[in-house]
PDB file of C-alpha atoms in Angstrom:
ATOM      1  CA  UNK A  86     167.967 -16.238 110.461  1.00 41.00           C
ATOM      2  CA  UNK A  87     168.702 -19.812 111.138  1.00 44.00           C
ATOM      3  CA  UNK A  88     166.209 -22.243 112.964  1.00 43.00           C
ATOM      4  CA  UNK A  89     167.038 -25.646 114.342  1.00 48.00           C
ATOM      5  CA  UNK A  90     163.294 -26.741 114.328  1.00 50.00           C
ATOM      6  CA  UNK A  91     160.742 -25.760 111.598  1.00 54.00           C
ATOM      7  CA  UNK A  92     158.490 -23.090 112.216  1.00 54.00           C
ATOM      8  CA  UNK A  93     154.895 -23.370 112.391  1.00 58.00           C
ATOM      9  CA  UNK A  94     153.403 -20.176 109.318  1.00 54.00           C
ATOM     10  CA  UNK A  95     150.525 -21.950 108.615  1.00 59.00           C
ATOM     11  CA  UNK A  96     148.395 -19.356 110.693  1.00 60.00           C
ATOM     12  CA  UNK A  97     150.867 -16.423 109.284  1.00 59.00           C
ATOM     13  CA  UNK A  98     148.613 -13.913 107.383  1.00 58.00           C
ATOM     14  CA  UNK A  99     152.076 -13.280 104.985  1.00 57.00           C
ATOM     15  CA  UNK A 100     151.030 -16.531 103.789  1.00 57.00           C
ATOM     16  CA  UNK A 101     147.347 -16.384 102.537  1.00 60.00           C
ATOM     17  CA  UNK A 102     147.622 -15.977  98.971  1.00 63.00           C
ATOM     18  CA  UNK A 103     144.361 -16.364  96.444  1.00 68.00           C
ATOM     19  CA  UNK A 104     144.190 -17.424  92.653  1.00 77.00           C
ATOM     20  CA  UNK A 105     145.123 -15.144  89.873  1.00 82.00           C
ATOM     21  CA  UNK A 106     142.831 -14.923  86.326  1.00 89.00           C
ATOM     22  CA  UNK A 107     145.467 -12.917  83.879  1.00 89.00           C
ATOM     23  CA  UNK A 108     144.218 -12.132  80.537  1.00 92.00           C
ATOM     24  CA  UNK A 109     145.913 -10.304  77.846  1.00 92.00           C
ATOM     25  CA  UNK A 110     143.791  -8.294  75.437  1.00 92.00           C
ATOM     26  CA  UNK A 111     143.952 -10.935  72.639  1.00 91.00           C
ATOM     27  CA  UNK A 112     142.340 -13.140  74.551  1.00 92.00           C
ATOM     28  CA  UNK A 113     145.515 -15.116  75.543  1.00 92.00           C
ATOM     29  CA  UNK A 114     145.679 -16.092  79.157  1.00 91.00           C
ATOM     30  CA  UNK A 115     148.563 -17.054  81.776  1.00 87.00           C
ATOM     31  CA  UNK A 116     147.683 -20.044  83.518  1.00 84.00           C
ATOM     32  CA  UNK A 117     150.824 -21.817  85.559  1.00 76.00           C
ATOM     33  CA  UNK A 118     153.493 -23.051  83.313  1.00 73.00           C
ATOM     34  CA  UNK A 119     152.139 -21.791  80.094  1.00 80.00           C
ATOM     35  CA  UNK A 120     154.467 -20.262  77.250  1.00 81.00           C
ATOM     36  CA  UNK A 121     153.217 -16.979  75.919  1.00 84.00           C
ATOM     37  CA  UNK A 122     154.598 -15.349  72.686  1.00 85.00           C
ATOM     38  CA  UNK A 123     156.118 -11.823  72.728  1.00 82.00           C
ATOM     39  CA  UNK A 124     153.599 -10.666  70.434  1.00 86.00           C
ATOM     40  CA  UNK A 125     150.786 -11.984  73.090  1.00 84.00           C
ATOM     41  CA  UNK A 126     152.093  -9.564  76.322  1.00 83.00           C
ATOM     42  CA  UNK A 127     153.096  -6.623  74.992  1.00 85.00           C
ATOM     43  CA  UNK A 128     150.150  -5.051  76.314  1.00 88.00           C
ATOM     44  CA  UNK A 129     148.904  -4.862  79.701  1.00 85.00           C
ATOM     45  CA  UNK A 130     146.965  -7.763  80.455  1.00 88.00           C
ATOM     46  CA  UNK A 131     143.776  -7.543  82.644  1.00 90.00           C
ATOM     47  CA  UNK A 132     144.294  -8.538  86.216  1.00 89.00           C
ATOM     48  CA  UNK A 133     141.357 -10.465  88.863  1.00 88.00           C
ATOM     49  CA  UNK A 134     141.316 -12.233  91.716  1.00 84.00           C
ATOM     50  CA  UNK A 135     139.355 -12.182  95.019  1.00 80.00           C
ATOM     51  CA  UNK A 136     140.632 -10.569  97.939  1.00 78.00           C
ATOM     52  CA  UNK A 137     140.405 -11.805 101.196  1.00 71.00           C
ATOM     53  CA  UNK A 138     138.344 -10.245 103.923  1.00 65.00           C
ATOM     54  CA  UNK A 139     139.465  -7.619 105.894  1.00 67.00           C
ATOM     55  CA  UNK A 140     142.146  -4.625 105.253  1.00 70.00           C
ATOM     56  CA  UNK A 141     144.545  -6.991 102.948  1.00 77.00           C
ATOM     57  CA  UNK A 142     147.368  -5.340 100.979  1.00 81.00           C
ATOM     58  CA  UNK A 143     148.743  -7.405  98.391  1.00 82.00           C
ATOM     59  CA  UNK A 144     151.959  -7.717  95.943  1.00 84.00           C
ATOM     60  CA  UNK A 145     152.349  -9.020  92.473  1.00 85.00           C
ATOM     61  CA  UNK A 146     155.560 -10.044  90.940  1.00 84.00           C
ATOM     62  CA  UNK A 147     155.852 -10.889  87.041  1.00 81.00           C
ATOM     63  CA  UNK A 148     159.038 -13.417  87.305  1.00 79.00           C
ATOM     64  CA  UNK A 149     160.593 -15.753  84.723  1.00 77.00           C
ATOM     65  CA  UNK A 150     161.717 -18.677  86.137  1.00 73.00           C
ATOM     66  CA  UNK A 151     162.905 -19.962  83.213  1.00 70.00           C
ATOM     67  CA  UNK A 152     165.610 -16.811  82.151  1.00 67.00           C
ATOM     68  CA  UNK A 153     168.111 -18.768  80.872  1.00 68.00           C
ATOM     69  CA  UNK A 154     168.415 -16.546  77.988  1.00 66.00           C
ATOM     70  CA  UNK A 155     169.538 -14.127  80.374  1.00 64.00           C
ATOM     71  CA  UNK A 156     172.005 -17.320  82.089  1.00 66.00           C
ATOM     72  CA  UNK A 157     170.219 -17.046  84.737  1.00 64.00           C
ATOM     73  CA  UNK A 158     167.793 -19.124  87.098  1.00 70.00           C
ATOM     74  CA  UNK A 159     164.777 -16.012  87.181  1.00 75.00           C
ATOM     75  CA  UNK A 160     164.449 -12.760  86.092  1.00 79.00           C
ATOM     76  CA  UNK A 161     162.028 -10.344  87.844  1.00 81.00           C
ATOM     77  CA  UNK A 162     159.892  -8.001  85.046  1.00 81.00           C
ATOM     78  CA  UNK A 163     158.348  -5.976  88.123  1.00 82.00           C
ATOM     79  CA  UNK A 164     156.555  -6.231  91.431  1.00 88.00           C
ATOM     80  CA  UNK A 165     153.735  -3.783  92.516  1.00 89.00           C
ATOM     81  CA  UNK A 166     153.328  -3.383  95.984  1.00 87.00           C
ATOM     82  CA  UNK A 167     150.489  -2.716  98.431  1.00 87.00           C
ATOM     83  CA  UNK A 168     147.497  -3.222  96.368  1.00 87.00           C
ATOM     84  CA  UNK A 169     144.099  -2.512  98.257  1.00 87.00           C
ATOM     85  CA  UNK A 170     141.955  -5.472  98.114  1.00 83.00           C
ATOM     86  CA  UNK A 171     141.113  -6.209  94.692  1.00 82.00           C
ATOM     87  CA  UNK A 172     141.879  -2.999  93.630  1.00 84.00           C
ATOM     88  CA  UNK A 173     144.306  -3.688  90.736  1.00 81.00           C
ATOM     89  CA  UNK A 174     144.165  -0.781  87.974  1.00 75.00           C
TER      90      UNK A 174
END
């Protein structure tokens, strides 16, 4: 769709997102913008954050933004979908 006039999400509960504590079992741990070797994820890492009140379903994506190995501008790994919560197993 195509507005003329911006629209207002701010109140949008799409929007709320929370912050994510990733650590891989090495100890290594993904913090915005860091470079991680393959060595470093090729294991599950551990997955936390804190869920906001109420019945909240939430969605991870692993992206690469920088893919240009690939040639191009972001790759997607995977996504997981409605997550309960905190309840990320």
């Amino acid at each position: 769709a195509i507005f003329r006039t911006p629209i207002d999400l701010s109140s949008s509960p799409i929007l709320k997102s929370t912050s994510l504590q990733i650590v891989y079992p090495n100890g290594d741990r993904a913090v915005g913008g860091c470079a991680l070797s393959a060595m470093s994820v090729q294991t599950a890492p551990q997955i936390s954050y804190k869920s906001h009140v109420g019945d909240s379903y939430y969605t991870l994506i692993m992206s690469d933004p920088d893919a240009l190995w690939l040639l191009m501008d972001e790759y997607v790994h995977w996504v997981v979908i409605n997550i309960p919560g905190d309840q990320v197993s």
